[in-house]
Tab-separated table of C-alpha atoms in Angstrom:
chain	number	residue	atom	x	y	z
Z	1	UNK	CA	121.362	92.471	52.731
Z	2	UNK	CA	121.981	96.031	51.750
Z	3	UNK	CA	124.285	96.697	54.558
Z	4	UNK	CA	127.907	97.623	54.613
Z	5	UNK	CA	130.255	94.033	53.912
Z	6	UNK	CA	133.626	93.800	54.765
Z	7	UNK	CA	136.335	90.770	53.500
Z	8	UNK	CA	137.701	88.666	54.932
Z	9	UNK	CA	136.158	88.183	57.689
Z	10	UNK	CA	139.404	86.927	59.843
Z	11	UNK	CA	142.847	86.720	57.995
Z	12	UNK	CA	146.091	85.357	59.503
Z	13	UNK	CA	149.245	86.389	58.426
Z	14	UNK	CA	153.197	86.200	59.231
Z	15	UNK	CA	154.905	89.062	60.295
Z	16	UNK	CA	156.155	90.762	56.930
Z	17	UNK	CA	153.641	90.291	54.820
Z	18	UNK	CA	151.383	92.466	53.206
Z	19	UNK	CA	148.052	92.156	54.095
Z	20	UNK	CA	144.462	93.659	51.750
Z	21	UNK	CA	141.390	94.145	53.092
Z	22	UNK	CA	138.068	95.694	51.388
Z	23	UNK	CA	134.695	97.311	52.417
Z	24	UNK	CA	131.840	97.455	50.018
Z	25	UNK	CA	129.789	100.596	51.824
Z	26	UNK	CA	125.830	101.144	51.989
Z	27	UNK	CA	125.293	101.360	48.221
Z	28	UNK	CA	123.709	105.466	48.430
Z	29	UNK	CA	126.694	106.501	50.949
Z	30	UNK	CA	129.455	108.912	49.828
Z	31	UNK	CA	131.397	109.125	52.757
Z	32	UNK	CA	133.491	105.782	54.051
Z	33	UNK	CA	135.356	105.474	57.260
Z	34	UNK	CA	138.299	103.303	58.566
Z	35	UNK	CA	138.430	102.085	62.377
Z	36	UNK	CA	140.807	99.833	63.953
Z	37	UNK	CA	139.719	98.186	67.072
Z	38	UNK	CA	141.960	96.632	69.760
Z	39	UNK	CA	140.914	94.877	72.745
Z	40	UNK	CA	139.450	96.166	75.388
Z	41	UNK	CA	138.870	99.734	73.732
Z	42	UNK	CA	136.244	101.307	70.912
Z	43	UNK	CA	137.071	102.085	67.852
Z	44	UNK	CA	139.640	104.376	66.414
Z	45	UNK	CA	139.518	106.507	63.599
Z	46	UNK	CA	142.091	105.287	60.782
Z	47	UNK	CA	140.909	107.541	57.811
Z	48	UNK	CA	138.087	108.642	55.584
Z	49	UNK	CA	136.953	109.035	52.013
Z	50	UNK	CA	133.762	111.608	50.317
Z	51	UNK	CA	133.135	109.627	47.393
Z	52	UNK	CA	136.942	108.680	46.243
Z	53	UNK	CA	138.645	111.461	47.824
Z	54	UNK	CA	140.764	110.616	50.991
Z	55	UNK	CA	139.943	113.783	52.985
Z	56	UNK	CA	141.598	113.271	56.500
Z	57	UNK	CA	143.934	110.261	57.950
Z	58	UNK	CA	145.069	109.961	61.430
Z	59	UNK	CA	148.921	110.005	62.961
Z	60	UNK	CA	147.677	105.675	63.449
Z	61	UNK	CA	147.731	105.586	59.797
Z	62	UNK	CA	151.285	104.809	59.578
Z	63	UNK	CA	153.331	104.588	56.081
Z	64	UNK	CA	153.154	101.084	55.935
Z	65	UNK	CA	149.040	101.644	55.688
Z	66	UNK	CA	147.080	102.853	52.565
Z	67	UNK	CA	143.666	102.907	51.874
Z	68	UNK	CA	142.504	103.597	48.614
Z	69	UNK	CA	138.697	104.043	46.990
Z	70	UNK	CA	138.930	104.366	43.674
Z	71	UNK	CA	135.672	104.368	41.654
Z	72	UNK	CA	133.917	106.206	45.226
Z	73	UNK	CA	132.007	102.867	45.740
Z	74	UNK	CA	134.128	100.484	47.814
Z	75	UNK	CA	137.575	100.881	49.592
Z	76	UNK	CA	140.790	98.331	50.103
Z	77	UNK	CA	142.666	99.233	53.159
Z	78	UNK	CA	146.661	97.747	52.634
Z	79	UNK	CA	149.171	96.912	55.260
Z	80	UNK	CA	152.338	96.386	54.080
Z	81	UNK	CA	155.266	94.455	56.515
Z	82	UNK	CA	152.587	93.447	59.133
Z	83	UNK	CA	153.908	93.708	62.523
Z	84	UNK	CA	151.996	92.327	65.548
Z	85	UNK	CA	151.069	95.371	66.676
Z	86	UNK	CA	148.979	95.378	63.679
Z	87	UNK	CA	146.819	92.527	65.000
Z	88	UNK	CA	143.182	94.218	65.932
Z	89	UNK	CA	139.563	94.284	64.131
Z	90	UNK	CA	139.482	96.730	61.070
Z	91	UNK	CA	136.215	98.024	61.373
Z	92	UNK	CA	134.284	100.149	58.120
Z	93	UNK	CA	131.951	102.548	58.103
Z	94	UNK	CA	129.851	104.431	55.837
Z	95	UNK	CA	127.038	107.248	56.256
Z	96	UNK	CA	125.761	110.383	53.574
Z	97	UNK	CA	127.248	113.425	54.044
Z	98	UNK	CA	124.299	115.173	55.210
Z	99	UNK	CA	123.764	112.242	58.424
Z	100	UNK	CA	127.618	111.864	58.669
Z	101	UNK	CA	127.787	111.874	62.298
Z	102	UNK	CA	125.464	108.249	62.053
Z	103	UNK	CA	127.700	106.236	60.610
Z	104	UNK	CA	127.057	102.088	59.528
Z	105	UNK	CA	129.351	100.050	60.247
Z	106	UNK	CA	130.487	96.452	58.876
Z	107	UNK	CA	131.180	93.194	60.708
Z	108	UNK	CA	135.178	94.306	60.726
Z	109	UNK	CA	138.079	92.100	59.752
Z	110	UNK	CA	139.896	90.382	62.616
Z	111	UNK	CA	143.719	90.419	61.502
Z	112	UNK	CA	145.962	88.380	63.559
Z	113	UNK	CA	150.141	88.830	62.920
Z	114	UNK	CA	151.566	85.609	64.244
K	1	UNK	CA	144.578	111.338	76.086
K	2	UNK	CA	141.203	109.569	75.930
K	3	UNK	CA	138.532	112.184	75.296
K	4	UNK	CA	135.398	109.939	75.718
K	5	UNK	CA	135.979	108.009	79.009
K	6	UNK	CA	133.457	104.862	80.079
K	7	UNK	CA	134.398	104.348	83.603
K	8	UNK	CA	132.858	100.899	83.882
K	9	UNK	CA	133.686	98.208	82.253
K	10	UNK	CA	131.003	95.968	83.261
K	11	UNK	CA	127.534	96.410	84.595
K	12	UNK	CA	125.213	93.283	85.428
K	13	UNK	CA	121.197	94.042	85.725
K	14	UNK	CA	118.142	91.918	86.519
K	15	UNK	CA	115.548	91.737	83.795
K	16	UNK	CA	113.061	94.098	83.707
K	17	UNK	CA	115.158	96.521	85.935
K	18	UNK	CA	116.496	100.088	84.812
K	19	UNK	CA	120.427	99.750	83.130
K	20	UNK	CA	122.271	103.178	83.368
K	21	UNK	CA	125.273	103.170	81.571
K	22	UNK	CA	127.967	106.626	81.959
K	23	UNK	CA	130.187	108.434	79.989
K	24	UNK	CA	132.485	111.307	80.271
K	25	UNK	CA	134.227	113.527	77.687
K	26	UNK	CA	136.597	116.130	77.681
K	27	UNK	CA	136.533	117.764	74.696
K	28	UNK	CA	134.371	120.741	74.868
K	29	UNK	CA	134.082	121.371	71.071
K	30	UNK	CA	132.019	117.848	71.176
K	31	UNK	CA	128.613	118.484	69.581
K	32	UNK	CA	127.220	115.435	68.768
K	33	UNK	CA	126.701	112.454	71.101
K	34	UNK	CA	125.891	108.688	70.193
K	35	UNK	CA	125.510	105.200	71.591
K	36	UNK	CA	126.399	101.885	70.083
K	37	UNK	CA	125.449	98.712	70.851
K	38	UNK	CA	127.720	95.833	69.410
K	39	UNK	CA	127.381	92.363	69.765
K	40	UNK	CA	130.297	89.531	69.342
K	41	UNK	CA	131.294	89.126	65.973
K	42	UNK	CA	129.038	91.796	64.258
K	43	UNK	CA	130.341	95.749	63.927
K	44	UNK	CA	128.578	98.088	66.417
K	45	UNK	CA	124.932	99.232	65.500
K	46	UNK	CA	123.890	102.843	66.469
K	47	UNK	CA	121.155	102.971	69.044
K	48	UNK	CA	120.509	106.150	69.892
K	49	UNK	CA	121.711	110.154	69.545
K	50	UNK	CA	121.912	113.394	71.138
K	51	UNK	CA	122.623	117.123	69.942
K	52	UNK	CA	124.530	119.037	72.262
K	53	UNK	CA	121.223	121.571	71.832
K	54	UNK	CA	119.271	119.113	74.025
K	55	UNK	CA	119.619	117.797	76.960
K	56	UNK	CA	117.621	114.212	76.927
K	57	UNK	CA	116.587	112.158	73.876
K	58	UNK	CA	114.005	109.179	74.128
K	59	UNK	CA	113.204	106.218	71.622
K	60	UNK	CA	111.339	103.640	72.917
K	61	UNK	CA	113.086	101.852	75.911
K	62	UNK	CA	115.956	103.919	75.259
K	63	UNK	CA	116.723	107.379	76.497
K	64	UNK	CA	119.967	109.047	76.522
K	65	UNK	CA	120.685	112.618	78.811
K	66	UNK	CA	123.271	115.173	78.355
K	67	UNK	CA	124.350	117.347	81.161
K	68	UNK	CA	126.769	119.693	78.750
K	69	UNK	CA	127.997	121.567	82.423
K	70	UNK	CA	129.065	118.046	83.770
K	71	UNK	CA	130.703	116.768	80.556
K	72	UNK	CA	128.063	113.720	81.399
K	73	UNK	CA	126.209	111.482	79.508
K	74	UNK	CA	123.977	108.696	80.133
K	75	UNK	CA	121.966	106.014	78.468
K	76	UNK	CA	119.075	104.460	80.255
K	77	UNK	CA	117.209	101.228	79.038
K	78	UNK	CA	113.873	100.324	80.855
K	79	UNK	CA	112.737	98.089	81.229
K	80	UNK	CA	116.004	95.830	80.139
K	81	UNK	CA	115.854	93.021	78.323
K	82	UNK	CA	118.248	89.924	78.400
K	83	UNK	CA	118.712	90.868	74.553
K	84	UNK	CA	120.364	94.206	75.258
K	85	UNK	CA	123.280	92.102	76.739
K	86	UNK	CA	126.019	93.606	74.483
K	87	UNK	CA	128.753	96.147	74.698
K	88	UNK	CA	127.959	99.543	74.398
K	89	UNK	CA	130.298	102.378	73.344
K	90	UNK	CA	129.405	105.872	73.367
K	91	UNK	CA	130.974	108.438	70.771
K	92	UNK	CA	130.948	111.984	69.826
K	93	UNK	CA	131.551	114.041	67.374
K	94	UNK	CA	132.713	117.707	66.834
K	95	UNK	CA	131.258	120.269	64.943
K	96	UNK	CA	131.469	119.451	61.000
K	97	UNK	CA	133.585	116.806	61.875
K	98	UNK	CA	134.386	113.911	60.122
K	99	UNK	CA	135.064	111.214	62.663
K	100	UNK	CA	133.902	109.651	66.222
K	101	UNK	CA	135.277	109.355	69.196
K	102	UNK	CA	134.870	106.184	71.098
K	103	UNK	CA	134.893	105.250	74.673
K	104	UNK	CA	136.248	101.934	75.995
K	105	UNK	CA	132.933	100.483	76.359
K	106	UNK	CA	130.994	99.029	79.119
K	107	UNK	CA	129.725	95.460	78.525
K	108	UNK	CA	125.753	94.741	79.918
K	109	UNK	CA	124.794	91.375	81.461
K	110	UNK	CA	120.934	91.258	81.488
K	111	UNK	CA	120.077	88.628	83.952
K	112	UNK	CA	116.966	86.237	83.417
């Protein structure tokens, strides 16, 4: 399967703790996207990365979040002192620069903040 | 503010029937117009696109129309199929930009 993979699939966690999640993109893709989910609503735009350059993050991307990619292939996203607000699907993407508006997405994380 | 809007949340269609599924925007610096179709448990899978240079694309069952004056788009499946029960989300995207904008989603019940 050549598609984007994300892991874990579903993580559980305690309020406080910090939390890692990663995204292996479509192999050929130099542009990776972060979206966080909630229920009942699409996707939202965390942050992005052309090859290991973060290029834009949005005001969701709190200080407790950092996403790094540091070799341009694939990406952890962190979450330090997890609050349950946190809890939602962390959903990655990935496209070329050239198609970037048809981005591939993963099967998302589920992160639940008991 | 939301900026893509899917005003139903559910829509429940006999097989073989037409499915028309809406969405609104606000944003008039939108350019770019997709649908996704996601299914429980996997990430949403694009389906089909638009450029805000046309005003209806087709593939295969699937046709999506843009009316730019109305802020209105629409994706039509015919004939449906009870495997295109799923949610669907459409998105858009500005000029050069980096990121989409999702609706809400509207979830389709194909009835056998």
């Amino acid at each position: 399967d050549t598609g984007v993979s994300q892991d874990p699939r579903h993580k559980i966690t305690k309020r406080g703790q910090n939390v890692t999640f990663r995204c292996d993109p479509i192999s050929e893709h130099n542009r990776l996207y972060w979206y966080r989910q909630t229920l009942g609503q699409g996707p939202e735009f965390l942050t992005y990365f052309q090859n290991e350059a973060q290029l834009e993050k949005s005001r969701l991307l709190s200080d407790r979040f950092s996403a790094e990619r540091p070799k341009g292939s694939f990406s952890t996203l962190e979450i330090q002192r997890t609050e349950q607000g946190d809890s939602a699907m962390y959903l990655c993407a990935s496209s070329l620069i050239l198609s970037y508006n048809e981005q591939f997405f993963g099967p998302g994380t589920r992160l639940t903040v008991l | 503010d939301q900026q893509v809007k899917q005003n139903s949340p559910s829509l429940s269609v006999q097989e073989g029937r037409i499915s028309i599924l809406n969405c609104d925007y606000t944003n008039s610096m939108f350019d770019y117009f997709l649908w996704y179709k996601k299914y429980p448990a996997e990430g949403p899978t694009f389906l089909i696109s638009i450029s805000s240079i046309k005003d209806k694309n087709e593939d295969g069952r699937f046709t999506v129309f843009l009316n730019k004056s109305a802020k209105h788009l629409s994706l039509h499946i015919v004939p449906s199929q009870p495997g295109d029960s799923a949610v669907y989300f459409c998105a858009a995207s500005v000029v050069d930009g980096n990121k989409l904008v999702f609706g809400a989603g509207t979830i389709l019940r194909v009835k056998s």
